[in-house]
PDB file of C-alpha atoms and ligand atoms in Angstrom:
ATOM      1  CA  UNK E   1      64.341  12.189 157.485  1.00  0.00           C
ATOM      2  CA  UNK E   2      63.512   8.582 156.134  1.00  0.00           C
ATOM      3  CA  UNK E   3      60.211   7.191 158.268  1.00  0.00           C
ATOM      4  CA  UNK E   4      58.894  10.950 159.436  1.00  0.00           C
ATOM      5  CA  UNK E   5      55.867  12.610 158.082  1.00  0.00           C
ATOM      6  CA  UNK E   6      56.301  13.610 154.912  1.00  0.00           C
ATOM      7  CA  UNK E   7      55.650  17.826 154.429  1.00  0.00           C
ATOM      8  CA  UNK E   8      55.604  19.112 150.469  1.00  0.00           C
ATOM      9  CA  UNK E   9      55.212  22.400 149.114  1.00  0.00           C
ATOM     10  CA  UNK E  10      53.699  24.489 146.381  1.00  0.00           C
ATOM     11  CA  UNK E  11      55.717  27.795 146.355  1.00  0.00           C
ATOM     12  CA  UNK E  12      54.969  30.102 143.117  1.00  0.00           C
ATOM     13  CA  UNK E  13      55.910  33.490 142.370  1.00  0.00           C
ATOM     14  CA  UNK E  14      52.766  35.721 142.098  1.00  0.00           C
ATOM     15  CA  UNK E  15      54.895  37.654 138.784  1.00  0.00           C
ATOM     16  CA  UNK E  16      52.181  36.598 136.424  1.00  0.00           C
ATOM     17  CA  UNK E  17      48.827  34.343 136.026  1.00  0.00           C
ATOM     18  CA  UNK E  18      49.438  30.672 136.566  1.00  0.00           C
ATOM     19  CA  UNK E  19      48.620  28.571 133.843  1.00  0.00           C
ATOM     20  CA  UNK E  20      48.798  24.392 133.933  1.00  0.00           C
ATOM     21  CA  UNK E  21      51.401  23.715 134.632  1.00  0.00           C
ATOM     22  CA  UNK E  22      51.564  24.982 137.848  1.00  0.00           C
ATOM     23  CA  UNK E  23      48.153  23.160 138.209  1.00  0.00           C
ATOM     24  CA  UNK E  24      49.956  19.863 136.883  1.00  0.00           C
ATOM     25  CA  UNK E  25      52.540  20.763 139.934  1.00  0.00           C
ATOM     26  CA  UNK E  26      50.325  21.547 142.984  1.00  0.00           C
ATOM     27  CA  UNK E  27      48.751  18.691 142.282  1.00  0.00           C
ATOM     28  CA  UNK E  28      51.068  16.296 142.091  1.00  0.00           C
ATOM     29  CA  UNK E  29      53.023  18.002 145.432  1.00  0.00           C
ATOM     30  CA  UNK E  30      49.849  17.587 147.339  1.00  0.00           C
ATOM     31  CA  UNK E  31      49.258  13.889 146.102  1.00  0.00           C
ATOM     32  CA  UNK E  32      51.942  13.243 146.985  1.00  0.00           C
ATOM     33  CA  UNK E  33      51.702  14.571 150.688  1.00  0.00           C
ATOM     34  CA  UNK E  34      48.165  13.444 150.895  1.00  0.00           C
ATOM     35  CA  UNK E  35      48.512   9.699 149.787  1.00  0.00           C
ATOM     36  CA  UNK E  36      51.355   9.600 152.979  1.00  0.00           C
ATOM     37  CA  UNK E  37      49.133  11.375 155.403  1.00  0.00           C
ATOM     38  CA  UNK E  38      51.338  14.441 155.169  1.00  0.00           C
ATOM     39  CA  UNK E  39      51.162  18.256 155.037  1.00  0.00           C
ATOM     40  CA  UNK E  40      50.837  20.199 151.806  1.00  0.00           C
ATOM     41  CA  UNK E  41      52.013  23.728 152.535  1.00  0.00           C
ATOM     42  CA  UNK E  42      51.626  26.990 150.351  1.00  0.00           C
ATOM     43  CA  UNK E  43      54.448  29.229 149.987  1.00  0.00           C
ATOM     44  CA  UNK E  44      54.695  32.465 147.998  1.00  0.00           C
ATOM     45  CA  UNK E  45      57.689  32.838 146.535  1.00  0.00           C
ATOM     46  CA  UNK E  46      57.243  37.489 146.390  1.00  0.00           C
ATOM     47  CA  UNK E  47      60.615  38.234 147.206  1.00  0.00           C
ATOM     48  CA  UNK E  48      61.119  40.170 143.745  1.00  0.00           C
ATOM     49  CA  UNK E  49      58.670  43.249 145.474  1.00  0.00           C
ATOM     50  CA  UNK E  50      59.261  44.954 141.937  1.00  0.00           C
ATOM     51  CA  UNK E  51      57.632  42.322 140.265  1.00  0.00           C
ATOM     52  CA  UNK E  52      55.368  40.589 142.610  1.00  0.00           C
ATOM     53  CA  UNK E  53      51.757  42.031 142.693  1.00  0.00           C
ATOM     54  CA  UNK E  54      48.899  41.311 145.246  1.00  0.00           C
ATOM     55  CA  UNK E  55      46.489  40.605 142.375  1.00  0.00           C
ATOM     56  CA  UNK E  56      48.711  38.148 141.408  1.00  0.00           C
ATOM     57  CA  UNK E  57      48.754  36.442 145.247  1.00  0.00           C
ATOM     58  CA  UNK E  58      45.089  36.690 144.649  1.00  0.00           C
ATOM     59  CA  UNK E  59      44.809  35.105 141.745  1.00  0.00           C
ATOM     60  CA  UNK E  60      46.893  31.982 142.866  1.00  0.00           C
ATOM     61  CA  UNK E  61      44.710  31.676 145.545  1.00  0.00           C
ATOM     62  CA  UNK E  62      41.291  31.668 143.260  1.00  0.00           C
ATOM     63  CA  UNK E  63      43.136  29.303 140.432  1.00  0.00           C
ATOM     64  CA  UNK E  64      43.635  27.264 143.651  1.00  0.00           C
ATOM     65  CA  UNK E  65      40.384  26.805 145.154  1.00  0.00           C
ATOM     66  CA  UNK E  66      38.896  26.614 141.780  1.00  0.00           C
ATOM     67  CA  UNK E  67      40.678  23.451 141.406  1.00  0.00           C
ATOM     68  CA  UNK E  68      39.408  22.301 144.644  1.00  0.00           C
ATOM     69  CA  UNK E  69      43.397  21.952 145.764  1.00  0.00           C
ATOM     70  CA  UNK E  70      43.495  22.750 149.274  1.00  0.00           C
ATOM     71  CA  UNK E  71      46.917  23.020 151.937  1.00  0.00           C
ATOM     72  CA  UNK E  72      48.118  22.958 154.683  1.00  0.00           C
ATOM     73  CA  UNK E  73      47.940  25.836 157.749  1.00  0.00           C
ATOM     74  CA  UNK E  74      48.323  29.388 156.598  1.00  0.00           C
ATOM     75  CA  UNK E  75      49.779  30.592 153.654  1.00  0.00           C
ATOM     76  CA  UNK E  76      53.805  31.529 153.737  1.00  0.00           C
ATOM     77  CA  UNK E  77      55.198  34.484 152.319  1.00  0.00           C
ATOM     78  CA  UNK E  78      58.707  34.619 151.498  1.00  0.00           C
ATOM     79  CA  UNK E  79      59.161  38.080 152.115  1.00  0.00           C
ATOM     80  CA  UNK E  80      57.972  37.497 155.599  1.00  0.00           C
ATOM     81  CA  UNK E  81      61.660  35.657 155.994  1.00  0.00           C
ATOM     82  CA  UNK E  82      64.016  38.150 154.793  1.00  0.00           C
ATOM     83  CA  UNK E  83      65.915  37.808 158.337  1.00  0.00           C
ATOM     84  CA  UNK E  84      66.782  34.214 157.591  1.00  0.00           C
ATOM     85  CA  UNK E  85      68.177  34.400 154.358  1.00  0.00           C
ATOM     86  CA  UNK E  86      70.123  37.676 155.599  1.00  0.00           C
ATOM     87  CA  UNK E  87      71.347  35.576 158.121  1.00  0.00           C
ATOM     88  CA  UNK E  88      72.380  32.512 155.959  1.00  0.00           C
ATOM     89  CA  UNK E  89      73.807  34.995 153.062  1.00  0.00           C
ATOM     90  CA  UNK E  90      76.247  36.562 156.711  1.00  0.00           C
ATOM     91  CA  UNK E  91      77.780  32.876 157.561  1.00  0.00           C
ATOM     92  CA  UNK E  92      78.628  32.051 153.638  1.00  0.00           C
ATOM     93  CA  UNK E  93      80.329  36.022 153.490  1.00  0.00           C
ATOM     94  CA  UNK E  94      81.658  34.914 156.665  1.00  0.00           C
ATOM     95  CA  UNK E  95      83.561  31.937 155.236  1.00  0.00           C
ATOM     96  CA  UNK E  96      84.315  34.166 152.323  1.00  0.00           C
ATOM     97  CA  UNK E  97      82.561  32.018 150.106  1.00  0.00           C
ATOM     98  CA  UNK E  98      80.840  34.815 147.869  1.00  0.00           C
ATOM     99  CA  UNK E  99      81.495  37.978 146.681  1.00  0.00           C
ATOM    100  CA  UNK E 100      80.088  41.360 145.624  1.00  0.00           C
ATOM    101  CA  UNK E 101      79.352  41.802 141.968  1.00  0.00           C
ATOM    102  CA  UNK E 102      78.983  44.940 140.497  1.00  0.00           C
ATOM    103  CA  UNK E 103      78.024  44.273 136.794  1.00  0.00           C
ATOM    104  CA  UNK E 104      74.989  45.666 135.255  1.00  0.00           C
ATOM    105  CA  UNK E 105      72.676  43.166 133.297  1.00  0.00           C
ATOM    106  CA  UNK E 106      74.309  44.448 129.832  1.00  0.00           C
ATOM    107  CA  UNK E 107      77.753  43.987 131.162  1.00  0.00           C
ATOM    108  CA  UNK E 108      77.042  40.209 131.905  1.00  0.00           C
ATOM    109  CA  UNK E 109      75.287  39.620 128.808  1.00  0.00           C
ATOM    110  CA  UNK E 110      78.387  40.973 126.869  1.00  0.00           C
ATOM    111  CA  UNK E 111      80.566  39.424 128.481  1.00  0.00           C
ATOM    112  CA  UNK E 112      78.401  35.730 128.795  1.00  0.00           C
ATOM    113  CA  UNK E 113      78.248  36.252 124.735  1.00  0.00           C
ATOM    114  CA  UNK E 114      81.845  35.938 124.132  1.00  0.00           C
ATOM    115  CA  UNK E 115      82.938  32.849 121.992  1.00  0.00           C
ATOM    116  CA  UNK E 116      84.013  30.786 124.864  1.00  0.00           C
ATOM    117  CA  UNK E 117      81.948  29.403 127.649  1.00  0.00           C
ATOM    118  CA  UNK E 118      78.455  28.281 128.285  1.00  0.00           C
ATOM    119  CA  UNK E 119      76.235  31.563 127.538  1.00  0.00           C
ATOM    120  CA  UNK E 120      74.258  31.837 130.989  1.00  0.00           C
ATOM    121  CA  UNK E 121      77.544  31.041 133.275  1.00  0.00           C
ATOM    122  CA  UNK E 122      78.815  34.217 134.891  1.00  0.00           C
ATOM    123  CA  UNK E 123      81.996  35.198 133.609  1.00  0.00           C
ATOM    124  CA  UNK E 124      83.322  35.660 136.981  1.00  0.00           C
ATOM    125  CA  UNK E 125      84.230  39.758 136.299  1.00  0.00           C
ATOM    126  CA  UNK E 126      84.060  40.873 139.872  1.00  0.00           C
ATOM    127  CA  UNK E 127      85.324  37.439 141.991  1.00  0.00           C
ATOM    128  CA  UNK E 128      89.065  39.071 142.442  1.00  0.00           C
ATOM    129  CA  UNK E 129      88.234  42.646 142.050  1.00  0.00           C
ATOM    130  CA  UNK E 130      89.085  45.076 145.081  1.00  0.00           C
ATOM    131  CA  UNK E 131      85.217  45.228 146.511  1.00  0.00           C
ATOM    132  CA  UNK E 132      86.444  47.646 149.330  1.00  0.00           C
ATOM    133  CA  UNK E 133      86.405  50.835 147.698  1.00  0.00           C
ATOM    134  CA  UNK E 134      83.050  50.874 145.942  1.00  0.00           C
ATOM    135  CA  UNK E 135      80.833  49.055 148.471  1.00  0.00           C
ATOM    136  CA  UNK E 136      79.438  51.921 148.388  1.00  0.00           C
ATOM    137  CA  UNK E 137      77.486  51.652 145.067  1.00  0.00           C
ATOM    138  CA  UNK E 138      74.543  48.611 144.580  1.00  0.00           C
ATOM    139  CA  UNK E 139      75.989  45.111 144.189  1.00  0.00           C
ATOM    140  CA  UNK E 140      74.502  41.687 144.395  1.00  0.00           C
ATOM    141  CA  UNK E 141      76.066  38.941 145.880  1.00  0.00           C
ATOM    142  CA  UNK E 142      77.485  35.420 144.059  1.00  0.00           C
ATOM    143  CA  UNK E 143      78.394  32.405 145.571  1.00  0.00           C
ATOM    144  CA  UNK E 144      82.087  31.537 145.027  1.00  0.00           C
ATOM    145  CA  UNK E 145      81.214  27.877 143.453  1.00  0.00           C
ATOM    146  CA  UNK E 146      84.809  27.049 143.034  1.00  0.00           C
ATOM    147  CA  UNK E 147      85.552  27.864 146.553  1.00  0.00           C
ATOM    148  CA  UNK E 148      82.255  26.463 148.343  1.00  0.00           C
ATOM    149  CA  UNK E 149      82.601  23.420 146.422  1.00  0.00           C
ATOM    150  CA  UNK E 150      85.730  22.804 147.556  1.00  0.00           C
ATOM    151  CA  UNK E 151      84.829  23.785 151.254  1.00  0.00           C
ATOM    152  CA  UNK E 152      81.691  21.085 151.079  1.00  0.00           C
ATOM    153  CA  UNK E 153      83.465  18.600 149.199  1.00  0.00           C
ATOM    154  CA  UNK E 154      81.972  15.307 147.585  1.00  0.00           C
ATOM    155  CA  UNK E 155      78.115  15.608 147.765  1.00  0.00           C
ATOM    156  CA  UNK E 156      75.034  14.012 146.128  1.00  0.00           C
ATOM    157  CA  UNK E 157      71.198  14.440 146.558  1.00  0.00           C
ATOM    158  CA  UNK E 158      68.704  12.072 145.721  1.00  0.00           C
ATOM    159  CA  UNK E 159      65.595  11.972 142.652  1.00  0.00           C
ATOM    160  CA  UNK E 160      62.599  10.255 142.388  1.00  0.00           C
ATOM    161  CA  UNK E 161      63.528   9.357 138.361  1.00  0.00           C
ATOM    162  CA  UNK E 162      67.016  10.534 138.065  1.00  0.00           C
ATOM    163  CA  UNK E 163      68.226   8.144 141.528  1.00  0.00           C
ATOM    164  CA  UNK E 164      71.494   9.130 143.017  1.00  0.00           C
ATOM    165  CA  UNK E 165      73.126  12.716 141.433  1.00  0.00           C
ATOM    166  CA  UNK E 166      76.419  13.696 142.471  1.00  0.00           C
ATOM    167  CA  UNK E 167      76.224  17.344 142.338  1.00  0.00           C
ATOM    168  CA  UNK E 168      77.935  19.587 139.650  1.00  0.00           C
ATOM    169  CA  UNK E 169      77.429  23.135 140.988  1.00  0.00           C
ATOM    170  CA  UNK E 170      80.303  24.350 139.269  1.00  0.00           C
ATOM    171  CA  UNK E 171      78.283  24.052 136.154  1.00  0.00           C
ATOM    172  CA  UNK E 172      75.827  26.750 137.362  1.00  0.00           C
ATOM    173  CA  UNK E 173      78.838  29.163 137.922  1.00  0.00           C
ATOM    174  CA  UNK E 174      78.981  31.430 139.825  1.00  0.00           C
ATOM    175  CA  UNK E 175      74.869  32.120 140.718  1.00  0.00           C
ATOM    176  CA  UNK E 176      73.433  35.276 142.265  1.00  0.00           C
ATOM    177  CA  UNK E 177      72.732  34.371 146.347  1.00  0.00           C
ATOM    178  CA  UNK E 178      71.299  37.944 146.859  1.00  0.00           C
ATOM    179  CA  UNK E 179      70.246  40.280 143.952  1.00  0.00           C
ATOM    180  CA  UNK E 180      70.961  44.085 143.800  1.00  0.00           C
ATOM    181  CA  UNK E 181      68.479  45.993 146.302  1.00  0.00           C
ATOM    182  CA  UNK E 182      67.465  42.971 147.363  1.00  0.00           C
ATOM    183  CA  UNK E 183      69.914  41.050 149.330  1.00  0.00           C
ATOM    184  CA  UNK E 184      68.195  37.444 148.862  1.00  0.00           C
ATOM    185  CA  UNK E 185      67.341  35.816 146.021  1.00  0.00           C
ATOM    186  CA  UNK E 186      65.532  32.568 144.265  1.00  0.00           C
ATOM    187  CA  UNK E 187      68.587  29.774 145.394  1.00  0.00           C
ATOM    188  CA  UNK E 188      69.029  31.273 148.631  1.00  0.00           C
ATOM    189  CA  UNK E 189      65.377  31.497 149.719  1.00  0.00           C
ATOM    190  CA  UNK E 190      63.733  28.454 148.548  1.00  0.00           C
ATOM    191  CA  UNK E 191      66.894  26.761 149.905  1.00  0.00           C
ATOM    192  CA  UNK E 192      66.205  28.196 153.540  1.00  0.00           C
ATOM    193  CA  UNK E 193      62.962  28.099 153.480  1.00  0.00           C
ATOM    194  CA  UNK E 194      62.412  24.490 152.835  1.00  0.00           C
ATOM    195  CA  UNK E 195      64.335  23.257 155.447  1.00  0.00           C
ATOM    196  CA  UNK E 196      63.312  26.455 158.081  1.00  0.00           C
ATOM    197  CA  UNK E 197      59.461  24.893 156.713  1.00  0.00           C
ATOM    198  CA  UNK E 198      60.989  21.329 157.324  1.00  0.00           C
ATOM    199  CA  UNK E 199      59.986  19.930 153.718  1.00  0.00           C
ATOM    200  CA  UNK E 200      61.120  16.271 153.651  1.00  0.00           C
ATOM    201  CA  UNK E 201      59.920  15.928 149.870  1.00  0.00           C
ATOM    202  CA  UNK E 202      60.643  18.437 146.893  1.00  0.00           C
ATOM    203  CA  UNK E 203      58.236  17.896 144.046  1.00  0.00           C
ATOM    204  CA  UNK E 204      58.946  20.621 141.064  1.00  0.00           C
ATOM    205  CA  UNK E 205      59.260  20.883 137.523  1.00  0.00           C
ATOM    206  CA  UNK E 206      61.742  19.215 136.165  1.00  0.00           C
ATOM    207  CA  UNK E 207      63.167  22.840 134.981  1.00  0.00           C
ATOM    208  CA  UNK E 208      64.546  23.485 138.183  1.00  0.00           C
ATOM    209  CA  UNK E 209      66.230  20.013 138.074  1.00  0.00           C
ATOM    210  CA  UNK E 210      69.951  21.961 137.653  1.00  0.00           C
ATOM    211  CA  UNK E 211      69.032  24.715 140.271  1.00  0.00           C
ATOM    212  CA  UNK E 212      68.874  21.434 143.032  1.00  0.00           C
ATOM    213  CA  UNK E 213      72.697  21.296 142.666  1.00  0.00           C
ATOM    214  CA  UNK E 214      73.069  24.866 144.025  1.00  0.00           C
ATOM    215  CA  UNK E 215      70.479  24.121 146.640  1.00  0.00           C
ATOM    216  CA  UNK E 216      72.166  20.934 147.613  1.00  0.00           C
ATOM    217  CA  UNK E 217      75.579  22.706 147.931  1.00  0.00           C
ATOM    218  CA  UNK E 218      73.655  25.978 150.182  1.00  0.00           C
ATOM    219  CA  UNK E 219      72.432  22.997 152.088  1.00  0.00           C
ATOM    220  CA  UNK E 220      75.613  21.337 152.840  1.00  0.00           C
ATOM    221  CA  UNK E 221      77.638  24.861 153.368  1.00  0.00           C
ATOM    222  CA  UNK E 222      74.741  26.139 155.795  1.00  0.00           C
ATOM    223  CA  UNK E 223      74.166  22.542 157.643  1.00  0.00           C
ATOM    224  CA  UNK E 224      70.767  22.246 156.619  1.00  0.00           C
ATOM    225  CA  UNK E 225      68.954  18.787 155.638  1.00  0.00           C
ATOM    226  CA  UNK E 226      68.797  17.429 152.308  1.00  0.00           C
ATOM    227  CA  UNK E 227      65.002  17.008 151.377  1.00  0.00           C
ATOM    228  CA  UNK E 228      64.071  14.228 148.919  1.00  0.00           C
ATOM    229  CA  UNK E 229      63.548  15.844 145.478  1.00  0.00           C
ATOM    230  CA  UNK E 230      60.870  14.718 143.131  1.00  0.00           C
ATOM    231  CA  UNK E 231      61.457  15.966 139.536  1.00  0.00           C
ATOM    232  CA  UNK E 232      58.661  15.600 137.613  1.00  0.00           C
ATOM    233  CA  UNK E 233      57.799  16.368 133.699  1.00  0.00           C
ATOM    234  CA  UNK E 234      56.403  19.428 132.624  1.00  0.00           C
ATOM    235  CA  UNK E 235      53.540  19.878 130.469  1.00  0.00           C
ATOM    236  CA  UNK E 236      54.027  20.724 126.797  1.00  0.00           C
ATOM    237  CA  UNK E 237      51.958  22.122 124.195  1.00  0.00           C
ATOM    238  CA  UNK E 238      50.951  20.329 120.945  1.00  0.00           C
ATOM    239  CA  UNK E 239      54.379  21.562 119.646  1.00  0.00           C
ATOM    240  CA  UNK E 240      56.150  19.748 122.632  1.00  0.00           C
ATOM    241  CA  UNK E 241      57.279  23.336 124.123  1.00  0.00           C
ATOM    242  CA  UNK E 242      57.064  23.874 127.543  1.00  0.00           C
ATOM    243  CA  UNK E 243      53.627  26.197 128.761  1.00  0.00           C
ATOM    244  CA  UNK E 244      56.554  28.788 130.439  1.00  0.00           C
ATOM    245  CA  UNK E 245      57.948  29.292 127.410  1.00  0.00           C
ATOM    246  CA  UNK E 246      55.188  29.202 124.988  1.00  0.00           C
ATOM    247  CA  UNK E 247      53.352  32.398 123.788  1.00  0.00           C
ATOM    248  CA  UNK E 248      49.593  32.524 124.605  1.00  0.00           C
ATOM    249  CA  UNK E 249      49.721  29.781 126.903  1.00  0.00           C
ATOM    250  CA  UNK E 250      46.367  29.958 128.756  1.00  0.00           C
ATOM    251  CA  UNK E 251      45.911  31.038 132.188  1.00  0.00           C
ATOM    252  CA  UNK E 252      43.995  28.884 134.524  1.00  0.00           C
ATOM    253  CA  UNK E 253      42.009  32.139 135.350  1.00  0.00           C
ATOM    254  CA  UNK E 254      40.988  32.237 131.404  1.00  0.00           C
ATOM    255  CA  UNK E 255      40.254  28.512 131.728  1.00  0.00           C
ATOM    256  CA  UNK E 256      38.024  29.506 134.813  1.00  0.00           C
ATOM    257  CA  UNK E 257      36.102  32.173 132.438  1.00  0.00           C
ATOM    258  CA  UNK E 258      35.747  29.932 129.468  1.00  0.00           C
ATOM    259  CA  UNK E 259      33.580  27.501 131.983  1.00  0.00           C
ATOM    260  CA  UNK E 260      36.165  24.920 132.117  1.00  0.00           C
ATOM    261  CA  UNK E 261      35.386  22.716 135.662  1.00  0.00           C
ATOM    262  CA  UNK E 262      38.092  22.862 138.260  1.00  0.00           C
ATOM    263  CA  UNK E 263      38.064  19.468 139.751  1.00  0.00           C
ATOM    264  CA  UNK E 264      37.809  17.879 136.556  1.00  0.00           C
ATOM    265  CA  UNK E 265      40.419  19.541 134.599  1.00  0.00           C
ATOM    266  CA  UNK E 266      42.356  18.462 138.366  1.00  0.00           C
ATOM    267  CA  UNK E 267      41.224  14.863 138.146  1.00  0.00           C
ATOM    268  CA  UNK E 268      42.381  14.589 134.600  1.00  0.00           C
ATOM    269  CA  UNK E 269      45.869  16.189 135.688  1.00  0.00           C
ATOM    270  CA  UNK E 270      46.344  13.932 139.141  1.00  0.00           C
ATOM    271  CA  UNK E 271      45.654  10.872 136.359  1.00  0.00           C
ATOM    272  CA  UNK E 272      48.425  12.200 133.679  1.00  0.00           C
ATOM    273  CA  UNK E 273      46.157  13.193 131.586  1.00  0.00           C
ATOM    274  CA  UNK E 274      46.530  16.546 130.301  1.00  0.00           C
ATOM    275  CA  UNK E 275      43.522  18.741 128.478  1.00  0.00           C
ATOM    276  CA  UNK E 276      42.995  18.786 124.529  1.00  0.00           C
ATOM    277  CA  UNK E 277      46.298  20.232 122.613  1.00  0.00           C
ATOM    278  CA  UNK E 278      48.588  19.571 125.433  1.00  0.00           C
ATOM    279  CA  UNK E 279      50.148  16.507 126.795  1.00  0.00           C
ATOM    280  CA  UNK E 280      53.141  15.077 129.639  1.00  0.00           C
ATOM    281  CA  UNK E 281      56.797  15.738 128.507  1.00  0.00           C
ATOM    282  CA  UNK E 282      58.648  12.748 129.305  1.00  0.00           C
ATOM    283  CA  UNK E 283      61.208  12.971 132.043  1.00  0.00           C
TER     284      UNK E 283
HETATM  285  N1  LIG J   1      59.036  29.968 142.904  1.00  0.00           N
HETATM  286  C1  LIG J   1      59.541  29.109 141.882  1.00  0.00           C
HETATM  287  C2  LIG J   1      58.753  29.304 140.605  1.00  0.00           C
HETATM  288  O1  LIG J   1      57.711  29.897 140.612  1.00  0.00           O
HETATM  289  C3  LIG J   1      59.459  27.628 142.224  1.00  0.00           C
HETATM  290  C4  LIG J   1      60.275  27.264 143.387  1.00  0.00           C
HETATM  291  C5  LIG J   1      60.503  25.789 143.578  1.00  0.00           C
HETATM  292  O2  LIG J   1      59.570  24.990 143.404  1.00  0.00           O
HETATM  293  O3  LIG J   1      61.595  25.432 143.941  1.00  0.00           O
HETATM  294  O4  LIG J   1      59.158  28.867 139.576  1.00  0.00           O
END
């Protein structure tokens, strides 16, 4: 990968409004491309169909322009590649290396708020159950991370601030590869879709800086390449929260109401400087 053009990608979820820092994001992905003479693609990340809305798809693409932030060839949906996940989630089950899980949401949470363990680490309930007899009913599907880290062996990835990680997938547990009724999900997708979109250069909050270990072990169990990932800090309210978490956050479409100007509220971002109230987390 080292010396070819360099490809990034924006890829949100159209589940709600985006607010800045998403804007903070783009940007910085398509800098990024831009100041190499690469490609900036646009990827929408709707394979949740219950919560993904076409207003919200709209939206993006209006908080987008509005920004003057432009990409790369046509937009990308995620549900458009359902086949190749399905495909990728067949050769893991193949090597046996997840398994169907049958818990409901309140079974997990009871169980992930016993005394012992790290509270959002599956409990593992349903890795040596006998599956056969109630395939039948809805499952999801978990990656064995005891198993496929053991089948991948030693591996490491590589971050703009962070420099050389050996990846710990183990300490995401046991993660969902395909939801219930849905048979892909976040790790799965984004994993096969950056390499099926051939993105040399990963540049995300650095809130999905765990999630890269399970990517970089789906990438070494499905022989895909290993992009270059590009963690960068999120943007925090006067309190120092993050905007995802905070209540009342403001949407770049309210921004876009109140008068506020696009490509200066961009220019500020692209220099690290963030509008009135917020500021740059540090890494
Ligand atoms: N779709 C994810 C989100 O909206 C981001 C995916 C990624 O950048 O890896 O948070």
């Amino acid at each position: 990968m080292e010396g070819g053009p360099v490809v990034t990608r924006f890829a949100p979820s159209p589940t709600g409004a985006l607010h800045l820092g998403h804007a903070y994001s783009a940007l910085r992905a398509r800098a990024f491309a831009r100041m190499r003479g690469g490609a900036f693609l646009l990827r929408i990340e709707d394979i949740d169909g219950a919560r993904s809305r076409a207003e919200h798809v709209a939206g993006i693409l209006d908080d987008l322009r509005w920004l003057g932030l432009d990409w790369d060839g046509p937009v990308t949906f995620q549900s458009a590649r359902l086949e190749g996940h399905a495909a990728a989630l067949d050769a893991l089950a193949a090597r046996r290396l997840v398994y169907p899980c049958f818990c409901t949401r309140a079974e997990i949470a009871e169980a992930a708020s016993a005394p012992h363990g790290p509270a959002a680490v599956y409990p593992g309930t349903c890795r040596d159950i006998d599956a056969g007899p109630r395939m039948g009913e809805a499952h999801a599907w978990r990656l064995d991370v005891a198993r496929a880290v053991a089948a991948a062996g030693p591996i490491d990835w590589w971050d703009e601030h962070a420099g050389v990680v050996s990846a710990v997938p183990e300490a995401q547990g046991d993660v969902v590869l395909a939801r219930k009724g849905l048979a892909t999900s976040y790790h799965l997708a984004v994993t096969v879709d950056d390499a099926a979109q051939g993105v040399t250069d990963v540049v995300r909050g650095v809130d999905l800086f765990d999630a890269t270990h399970i990517h970089r072990l789906l990438q070494a169990l499905l022989g895909l390449p290993t992009p270059r990932y590009r963690h960068h800090p999120l943007l925090v309210g006067a309190d120092g929260e993050r905007l995802a978490k905070r209540r009342g956050s403001p949407s770049l479409a309210s921004l876009r109401a109140a008068g506020v100007e696009g490509p200066k509220l961009a220019a500020g971002l692209m220099k690290d400087i963030a509008p009135a109230g917020y500021s740059i987390g540090r890494d």
